PDB file of C-alpha atoms in Angstrom:
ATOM      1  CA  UNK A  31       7.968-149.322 -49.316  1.00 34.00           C
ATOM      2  CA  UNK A  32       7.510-150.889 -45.977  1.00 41.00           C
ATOM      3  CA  UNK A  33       5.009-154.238 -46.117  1.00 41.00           C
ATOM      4  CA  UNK A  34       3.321-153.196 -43.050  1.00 40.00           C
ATOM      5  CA  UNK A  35       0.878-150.073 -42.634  1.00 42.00           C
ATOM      6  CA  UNK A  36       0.394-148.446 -39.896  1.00 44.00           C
ATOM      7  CA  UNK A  37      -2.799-150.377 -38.648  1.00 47.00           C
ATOM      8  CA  UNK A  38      -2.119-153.669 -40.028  1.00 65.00           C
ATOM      9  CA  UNK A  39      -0.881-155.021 -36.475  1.00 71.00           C
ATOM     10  CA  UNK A  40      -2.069-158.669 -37.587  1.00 72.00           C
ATOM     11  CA  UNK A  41       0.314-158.497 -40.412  1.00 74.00           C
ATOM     12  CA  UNK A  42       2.972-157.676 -38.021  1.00 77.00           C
ATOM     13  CA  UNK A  43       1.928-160.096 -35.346  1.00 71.00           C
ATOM     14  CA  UNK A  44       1.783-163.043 -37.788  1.00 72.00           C
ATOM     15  CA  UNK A  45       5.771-162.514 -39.202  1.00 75.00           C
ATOM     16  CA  UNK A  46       6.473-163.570 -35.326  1.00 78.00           C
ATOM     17  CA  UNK A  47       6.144-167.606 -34.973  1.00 75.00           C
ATOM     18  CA  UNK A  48       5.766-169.461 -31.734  1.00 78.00           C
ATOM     19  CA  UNK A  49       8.928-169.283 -29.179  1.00 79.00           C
ATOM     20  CA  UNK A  50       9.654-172.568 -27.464  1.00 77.00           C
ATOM     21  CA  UNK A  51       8.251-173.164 -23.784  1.00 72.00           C
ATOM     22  CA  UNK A  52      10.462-171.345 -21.135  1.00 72.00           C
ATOM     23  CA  UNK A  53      12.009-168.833 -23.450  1.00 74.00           C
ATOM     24  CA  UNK A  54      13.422-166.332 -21.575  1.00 77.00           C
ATOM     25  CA  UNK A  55      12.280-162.278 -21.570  1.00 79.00           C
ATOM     26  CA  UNK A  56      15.991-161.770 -23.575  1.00 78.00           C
ATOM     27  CA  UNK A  57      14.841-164.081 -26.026  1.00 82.00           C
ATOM     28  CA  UNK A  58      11.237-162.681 -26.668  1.00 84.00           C
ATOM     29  CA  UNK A  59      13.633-159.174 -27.074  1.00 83.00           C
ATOM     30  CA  UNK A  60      15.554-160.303 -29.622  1.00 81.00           C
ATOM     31  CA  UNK A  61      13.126-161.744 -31.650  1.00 83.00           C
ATOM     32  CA  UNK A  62      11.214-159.017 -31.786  1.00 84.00           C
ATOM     33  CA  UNK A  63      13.713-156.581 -32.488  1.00 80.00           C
ATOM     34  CA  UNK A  64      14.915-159.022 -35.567  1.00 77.00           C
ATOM     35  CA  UNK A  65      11.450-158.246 -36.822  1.00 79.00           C
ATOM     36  CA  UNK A  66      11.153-154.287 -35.474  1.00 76.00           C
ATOM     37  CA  UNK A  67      14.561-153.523 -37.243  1.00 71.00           C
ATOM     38  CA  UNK A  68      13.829-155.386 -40.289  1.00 68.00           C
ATOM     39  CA  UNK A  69      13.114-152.683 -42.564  1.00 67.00           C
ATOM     40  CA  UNK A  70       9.810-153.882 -43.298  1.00 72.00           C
ATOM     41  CA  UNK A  71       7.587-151.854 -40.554  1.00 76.00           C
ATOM     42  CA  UNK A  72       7.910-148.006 -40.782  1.00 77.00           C
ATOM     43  CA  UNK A  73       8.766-145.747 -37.778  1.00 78.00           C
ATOM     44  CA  UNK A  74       5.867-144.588 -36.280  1.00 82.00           C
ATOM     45  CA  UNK A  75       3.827-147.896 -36.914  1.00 86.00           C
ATOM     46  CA  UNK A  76       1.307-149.022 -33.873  1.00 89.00           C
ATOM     47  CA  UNK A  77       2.726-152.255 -32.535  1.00 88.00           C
ATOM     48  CA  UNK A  78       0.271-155.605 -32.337  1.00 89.00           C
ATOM     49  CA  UNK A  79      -1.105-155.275 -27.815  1.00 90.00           C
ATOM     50  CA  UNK A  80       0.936-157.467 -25.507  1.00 89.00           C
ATOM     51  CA  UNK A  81      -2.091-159.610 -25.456  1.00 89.00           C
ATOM     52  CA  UNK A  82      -1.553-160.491 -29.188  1.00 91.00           C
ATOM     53  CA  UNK A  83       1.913-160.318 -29.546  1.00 90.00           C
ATOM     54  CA  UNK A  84       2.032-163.119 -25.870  1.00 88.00           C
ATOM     55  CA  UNK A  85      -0.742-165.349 -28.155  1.00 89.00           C
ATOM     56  CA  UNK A  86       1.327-165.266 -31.711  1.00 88.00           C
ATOM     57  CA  UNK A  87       4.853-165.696 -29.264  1.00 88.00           C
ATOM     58  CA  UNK A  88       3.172-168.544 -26.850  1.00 88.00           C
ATOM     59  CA  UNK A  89       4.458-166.954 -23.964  1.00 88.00           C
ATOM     60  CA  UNK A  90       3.046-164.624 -21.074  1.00 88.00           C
ATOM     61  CA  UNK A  91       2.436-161.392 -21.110  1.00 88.00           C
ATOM     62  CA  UNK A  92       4.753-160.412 -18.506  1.00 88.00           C
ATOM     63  CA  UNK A  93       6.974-161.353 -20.806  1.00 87.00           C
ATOM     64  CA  UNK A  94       6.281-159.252 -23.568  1.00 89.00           C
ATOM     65  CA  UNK A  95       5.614-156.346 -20.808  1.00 88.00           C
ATOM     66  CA  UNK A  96       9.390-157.507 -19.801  1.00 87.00           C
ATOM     67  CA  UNK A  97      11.030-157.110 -23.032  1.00 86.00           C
ATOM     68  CA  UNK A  98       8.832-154.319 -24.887  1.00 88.00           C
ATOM     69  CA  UNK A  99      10.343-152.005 -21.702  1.00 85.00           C
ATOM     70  CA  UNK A 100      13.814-153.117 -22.798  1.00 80.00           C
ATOM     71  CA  UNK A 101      12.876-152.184 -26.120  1.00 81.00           C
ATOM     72  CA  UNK A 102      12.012-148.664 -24.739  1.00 81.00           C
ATOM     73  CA  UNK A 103      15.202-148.248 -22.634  1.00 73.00           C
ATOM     74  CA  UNK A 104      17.217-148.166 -26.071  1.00 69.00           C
ATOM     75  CA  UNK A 105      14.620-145.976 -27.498  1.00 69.00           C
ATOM     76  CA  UNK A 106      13.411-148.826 -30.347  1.00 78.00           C
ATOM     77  CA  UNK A 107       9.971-148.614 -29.534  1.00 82.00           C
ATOM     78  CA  UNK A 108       7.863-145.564 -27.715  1.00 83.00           C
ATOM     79  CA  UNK A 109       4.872-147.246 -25.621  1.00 84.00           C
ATOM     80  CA  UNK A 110       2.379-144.171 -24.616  1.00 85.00           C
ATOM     81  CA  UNK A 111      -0.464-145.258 -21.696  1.00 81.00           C
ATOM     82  CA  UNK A 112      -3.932-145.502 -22.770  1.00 81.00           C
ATOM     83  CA  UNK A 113      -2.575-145.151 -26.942  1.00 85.00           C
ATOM     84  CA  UNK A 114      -0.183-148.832 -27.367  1.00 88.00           C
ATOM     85  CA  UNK A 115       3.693-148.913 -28.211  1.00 89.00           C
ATOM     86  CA  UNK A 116       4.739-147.869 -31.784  1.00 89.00           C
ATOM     87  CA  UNK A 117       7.755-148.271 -33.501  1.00 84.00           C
ATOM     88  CA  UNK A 118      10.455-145.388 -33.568  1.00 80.00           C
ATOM     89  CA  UNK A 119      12.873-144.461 -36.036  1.00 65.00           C
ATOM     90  CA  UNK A 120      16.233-143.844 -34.229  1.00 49.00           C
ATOM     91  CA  UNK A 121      17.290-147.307 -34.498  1.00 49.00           C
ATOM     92  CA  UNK A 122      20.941-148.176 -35.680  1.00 51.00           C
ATOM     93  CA  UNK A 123      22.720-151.547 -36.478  1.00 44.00           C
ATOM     94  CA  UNK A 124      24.467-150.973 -33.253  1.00 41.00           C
ATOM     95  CA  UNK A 125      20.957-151.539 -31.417  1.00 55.00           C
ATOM     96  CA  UNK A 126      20.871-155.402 -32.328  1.00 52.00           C
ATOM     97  CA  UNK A 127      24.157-155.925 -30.145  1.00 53.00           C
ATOM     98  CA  UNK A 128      23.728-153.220 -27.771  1.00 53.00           C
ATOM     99  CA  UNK A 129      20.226-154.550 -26.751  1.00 52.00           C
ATOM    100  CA  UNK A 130      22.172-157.547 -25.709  1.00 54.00           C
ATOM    101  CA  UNK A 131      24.201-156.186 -23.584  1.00 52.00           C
ATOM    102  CA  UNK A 132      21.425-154.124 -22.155  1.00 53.00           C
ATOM    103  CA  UNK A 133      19.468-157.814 -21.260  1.00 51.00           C
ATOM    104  CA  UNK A 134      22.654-159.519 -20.136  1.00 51.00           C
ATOM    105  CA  UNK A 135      24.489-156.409 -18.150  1.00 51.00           C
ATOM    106  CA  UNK A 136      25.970-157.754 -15.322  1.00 52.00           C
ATOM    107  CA  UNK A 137      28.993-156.168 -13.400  1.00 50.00           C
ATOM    108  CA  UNK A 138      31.811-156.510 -15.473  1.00 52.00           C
ATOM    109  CA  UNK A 139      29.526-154.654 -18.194  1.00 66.00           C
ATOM    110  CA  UNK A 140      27.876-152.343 -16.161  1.00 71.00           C
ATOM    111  CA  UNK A 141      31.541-150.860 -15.046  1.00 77.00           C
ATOM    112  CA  UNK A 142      32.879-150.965 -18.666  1.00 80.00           C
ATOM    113  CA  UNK A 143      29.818-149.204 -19.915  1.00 80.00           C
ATOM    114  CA  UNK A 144      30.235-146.301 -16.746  1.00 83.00           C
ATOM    115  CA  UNK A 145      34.296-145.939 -18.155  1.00 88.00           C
ATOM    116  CA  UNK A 146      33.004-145.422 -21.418  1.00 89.00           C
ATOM    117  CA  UNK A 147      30.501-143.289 -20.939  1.00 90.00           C
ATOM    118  CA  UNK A 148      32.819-141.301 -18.707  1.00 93.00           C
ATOM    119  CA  UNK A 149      34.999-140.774 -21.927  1.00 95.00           C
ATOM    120  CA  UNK A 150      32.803-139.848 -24.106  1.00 95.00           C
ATOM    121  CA  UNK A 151      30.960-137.504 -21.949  1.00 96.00           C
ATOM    122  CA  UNK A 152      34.616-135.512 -20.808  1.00 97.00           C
ATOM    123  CA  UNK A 153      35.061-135.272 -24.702  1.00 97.00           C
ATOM    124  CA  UNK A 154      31.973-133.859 -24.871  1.00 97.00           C
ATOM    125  CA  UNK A 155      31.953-131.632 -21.898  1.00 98.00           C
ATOM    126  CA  UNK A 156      35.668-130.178 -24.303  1.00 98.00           C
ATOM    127  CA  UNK A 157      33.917-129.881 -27.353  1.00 98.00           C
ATOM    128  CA  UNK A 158      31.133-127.913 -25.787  1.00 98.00           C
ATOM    129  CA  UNK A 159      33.425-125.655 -24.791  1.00 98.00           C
ATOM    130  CA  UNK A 160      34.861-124.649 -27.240  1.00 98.00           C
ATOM    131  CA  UNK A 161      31.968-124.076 -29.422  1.00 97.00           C
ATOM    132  CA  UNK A 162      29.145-122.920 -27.327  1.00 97.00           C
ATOM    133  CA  UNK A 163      27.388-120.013 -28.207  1.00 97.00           C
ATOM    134  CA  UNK A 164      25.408-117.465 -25.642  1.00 97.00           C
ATOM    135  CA  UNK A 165      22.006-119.389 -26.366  1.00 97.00           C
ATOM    136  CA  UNK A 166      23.304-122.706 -25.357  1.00 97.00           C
ATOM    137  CA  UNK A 167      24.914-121.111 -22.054  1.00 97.00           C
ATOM    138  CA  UNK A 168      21.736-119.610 -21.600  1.00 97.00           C
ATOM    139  CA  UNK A 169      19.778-123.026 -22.228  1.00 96.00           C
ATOM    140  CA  UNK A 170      22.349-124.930 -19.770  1.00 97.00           C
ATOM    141  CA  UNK A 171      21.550-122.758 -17.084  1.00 97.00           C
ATOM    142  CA  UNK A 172      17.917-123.049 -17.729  1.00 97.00           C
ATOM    143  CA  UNK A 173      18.180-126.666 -17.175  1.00 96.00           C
ATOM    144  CA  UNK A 174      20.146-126.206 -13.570  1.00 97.00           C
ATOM    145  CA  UNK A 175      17.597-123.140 -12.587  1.00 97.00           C
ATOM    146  CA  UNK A 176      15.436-126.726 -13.230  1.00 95.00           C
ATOM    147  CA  UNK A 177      17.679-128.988 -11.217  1.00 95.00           C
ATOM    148  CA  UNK A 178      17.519-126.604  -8.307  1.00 96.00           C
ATOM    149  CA  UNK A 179      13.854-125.862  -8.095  1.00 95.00           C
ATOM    150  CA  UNK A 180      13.339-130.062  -8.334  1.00 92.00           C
ATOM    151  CA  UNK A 181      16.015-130.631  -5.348  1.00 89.00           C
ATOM    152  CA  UNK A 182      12.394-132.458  -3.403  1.00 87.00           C
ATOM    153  CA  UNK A 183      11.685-134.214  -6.931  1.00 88.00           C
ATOM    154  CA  UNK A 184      14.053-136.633  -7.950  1.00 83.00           C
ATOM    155  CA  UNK A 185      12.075-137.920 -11.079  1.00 80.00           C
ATOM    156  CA  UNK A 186      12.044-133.816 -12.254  1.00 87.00           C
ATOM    157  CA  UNK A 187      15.494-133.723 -11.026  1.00 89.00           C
ATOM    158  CA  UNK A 188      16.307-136.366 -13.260  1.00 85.00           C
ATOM    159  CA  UNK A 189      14.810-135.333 -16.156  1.00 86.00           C
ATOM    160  CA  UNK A 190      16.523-131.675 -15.522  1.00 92.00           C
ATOM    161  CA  UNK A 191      19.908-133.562 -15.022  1.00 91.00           C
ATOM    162  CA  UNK A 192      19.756-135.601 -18.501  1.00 87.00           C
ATOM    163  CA  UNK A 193      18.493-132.658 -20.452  1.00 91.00           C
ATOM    164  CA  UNK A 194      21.930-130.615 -19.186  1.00 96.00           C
ATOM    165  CA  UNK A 195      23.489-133.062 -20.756  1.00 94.00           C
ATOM    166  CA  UNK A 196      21.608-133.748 -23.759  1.00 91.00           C
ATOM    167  CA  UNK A 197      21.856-130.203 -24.336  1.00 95.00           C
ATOM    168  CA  UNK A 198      25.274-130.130 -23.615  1.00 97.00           C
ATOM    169  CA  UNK A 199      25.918-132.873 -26.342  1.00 94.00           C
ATOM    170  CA  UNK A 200      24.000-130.699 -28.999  1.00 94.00           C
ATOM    171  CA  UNK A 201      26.564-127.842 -28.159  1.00 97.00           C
ATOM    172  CA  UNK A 202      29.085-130.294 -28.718  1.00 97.00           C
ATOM    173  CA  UNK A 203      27.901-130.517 -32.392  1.00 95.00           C
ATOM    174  CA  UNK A 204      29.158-134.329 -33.471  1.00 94.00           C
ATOM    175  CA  UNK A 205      26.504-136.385 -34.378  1.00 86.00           C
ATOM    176  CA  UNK A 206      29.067-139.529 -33.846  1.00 87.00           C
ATOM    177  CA  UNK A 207      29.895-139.019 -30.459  1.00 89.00           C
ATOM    178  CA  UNK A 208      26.525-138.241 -29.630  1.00 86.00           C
ATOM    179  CA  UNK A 209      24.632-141.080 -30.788  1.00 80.00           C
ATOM    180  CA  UNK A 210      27.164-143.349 -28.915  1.00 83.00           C
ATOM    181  CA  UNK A 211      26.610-141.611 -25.834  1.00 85.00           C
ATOM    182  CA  UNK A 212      23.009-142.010 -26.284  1.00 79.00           C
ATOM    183  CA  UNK A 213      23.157-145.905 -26.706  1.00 75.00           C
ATOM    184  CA  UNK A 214      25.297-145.949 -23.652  1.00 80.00           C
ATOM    185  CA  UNK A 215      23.003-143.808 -21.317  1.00 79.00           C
ATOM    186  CA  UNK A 216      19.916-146.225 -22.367  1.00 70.00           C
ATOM    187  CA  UNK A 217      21.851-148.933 -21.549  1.00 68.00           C
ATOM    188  CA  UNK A 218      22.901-147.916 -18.132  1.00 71.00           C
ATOM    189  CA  UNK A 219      19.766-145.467 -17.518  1.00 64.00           C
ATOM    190  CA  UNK A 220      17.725-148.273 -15.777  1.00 55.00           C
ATOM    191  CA  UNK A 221      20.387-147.685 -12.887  1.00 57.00           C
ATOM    192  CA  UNK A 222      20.741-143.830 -13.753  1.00 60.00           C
ATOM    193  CA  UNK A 223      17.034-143.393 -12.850  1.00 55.00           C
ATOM    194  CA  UNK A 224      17.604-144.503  -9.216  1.00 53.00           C
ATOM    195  CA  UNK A 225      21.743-142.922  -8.908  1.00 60.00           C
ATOM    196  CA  UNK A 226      20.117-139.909  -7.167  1.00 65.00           C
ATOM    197  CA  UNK A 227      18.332-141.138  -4.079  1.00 67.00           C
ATOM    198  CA  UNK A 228      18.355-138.303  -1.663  1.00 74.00           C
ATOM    199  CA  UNK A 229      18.063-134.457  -1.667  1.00 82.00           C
ATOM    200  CA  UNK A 230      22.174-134.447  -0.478  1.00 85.00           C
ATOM    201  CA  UNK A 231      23.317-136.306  -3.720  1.00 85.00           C
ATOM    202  CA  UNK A 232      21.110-133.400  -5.507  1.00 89.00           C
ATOM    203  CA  UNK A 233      22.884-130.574  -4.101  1.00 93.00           C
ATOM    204  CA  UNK A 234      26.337-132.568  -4.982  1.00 92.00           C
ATOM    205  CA  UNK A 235      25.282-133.056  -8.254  1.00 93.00           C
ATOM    206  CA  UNK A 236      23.994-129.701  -9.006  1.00 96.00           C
ATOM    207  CA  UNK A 237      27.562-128.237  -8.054  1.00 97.00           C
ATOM    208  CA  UNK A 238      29.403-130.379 -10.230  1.00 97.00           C
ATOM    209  CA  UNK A 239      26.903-129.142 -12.996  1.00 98.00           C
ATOM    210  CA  UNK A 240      27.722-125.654 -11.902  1.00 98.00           C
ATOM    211  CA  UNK A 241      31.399-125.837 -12.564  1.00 98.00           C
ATOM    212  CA  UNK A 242      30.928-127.440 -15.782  1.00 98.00           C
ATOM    213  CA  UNK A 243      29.103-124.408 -16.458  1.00 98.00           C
ATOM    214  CA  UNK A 244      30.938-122.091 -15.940  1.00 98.00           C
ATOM    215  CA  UNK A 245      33.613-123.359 -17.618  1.00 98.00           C
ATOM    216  CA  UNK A 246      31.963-124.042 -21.232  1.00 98.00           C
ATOM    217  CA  UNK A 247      30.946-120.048 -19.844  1.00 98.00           C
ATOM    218  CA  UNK A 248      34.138-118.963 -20.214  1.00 98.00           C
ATOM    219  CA  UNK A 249      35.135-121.098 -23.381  1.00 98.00           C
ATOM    220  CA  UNK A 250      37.841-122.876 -21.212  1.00 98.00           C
ATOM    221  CA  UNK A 251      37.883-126.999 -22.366  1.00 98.00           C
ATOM    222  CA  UNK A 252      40.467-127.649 -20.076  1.00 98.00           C
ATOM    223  CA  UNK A 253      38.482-127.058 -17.189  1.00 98.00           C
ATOM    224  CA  UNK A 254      35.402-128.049 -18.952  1.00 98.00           C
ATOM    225  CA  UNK A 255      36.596-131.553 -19.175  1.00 98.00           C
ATOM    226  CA  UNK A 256      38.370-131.466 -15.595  1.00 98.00           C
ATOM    227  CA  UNK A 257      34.855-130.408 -14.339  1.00 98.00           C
ATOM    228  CA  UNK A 258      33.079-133.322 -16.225  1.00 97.00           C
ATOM    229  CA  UNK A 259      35.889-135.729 -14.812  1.00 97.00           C
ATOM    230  CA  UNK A 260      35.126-134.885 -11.587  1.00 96.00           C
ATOM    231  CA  UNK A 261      31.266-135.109 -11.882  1.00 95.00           C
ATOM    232  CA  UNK A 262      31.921-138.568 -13.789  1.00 93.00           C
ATOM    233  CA  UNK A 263      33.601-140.083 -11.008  1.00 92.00           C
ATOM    234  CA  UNK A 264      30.602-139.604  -8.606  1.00 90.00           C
ATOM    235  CA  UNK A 265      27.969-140.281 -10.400  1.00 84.00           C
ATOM    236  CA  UNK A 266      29.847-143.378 -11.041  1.00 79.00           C
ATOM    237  CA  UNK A 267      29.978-144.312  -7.598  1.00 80.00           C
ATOM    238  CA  UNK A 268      26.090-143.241  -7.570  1.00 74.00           C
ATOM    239  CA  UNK A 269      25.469-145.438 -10.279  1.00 69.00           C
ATOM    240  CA  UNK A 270      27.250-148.592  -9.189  1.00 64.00           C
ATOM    241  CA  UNK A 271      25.595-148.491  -5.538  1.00 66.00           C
ATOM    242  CA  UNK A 272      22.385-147.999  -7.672  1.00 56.00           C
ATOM    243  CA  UNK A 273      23.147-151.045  -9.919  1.00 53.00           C
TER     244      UNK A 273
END
């Protein structure tokens, strides 16, 4: 049974122990993700405020603000305006190393990270061919009936965009391959969230959605994954000018 209750946020707050002057936001991260993925706090728990956690770490708050929104990129903690950041329960023992790379992502990792995720997203793109039924061809054209209407909103179009291919993932049906995917579009989606800057790069990308499409429509992997290559290969140009 987990030693901390929901409410008991100065049980949580006093585990942490004073950081040493100048610590860095990566720093502040990791320490409290040693304590967020130590077993002992239950998904779901309400987090100690920034103002508590900066006192216990003896740094700023912008610093806890800093690294609580890394935490939130990988999807470790969920911090809802107006209600505080509690802790979620996706969390894997990839997350300790991959939030590391998330804090220290530089260029050489940022363009191994886009190769990758090109891979695994092709693969997908396949799998989802072959075993996509008429509900999830029905729900993937939803989502670009979404894309289109949001060409003038690029945070809707966003949204629109990563559900395609969150749904897309689900039609793919391997848990595996999915949650890797998902760790590496946290990592890179601080740069994803600005890759489509103008109403043109919508229309681009909606096409390339379009072909994908239709061919998971038409069961056809081949061209499934040839579509997905070809959308991969802008958006990693998107994403790098973005980054």
């Amino acid at each position: 049974m987990p030693a901390y209750s929901d409410n008991s946020t100065d049980s949580i707050a006093a585990a942490l122990s004073a950081l040493p002057s100048g610590t860095p936001v990566s720093e502040v991260a990791r320490r409290l993700l040693d304590l967020f993925t130590s077993g002992e706090i239950s998904p779901g728990t309400r987090l100690p405020p920034e103002r508590q956690l900066a006192a216990t770490l003896e740094v700023g708050r912008s610093a806890v603000r800093e690294a609580l929104a890394a935490l939130e990129i990988l999807g470790i903690v969920d911090v809802r305006p107006g209600s505080g950041t509690y802790l979620r329960g996706e969390a894997s023992e990839l997350l300790p190393q991959t939030l590391r790379w998330g804090l220290l992502i530089g260029e050489r990792n940022t363009r191994q990270l886009l190769e990758l995720r090109e891979g695994l997203e092709i693969y997908v793109a396949r799998l989802a061919a072959q075993r996509a039924d008429d509900d999830a061809v029905t729900r993937l054209d939803a989502d670009i009936a979404r894309m289109q209407d949001a060409r003038d909103d690029l945070a809707a179009f966003a949204r629109a965009d990563l559900d395609f291919h969150h749904q897309l993932a689900q039609t793919a049906d391997n848990d595996t391959v999915t949650d890797l995917l998902h760790v590496v579009r946290s990592l890179l989606q601080v740069y994803a969230d600005r890759a489509v800057r103008d109403p043109a790069h919508a229309e681009v990308a909606i096409r390339e959605h379009e072909d994908i499409l239709t061919a998971v429509r038409r069961r056809d992997s081949d061209a499934a994954a040839s579509a997905m290559a070809a959308h991969m290969a802008t958006a990693a140009i998107r994403l790098s000018e973005a980054s």
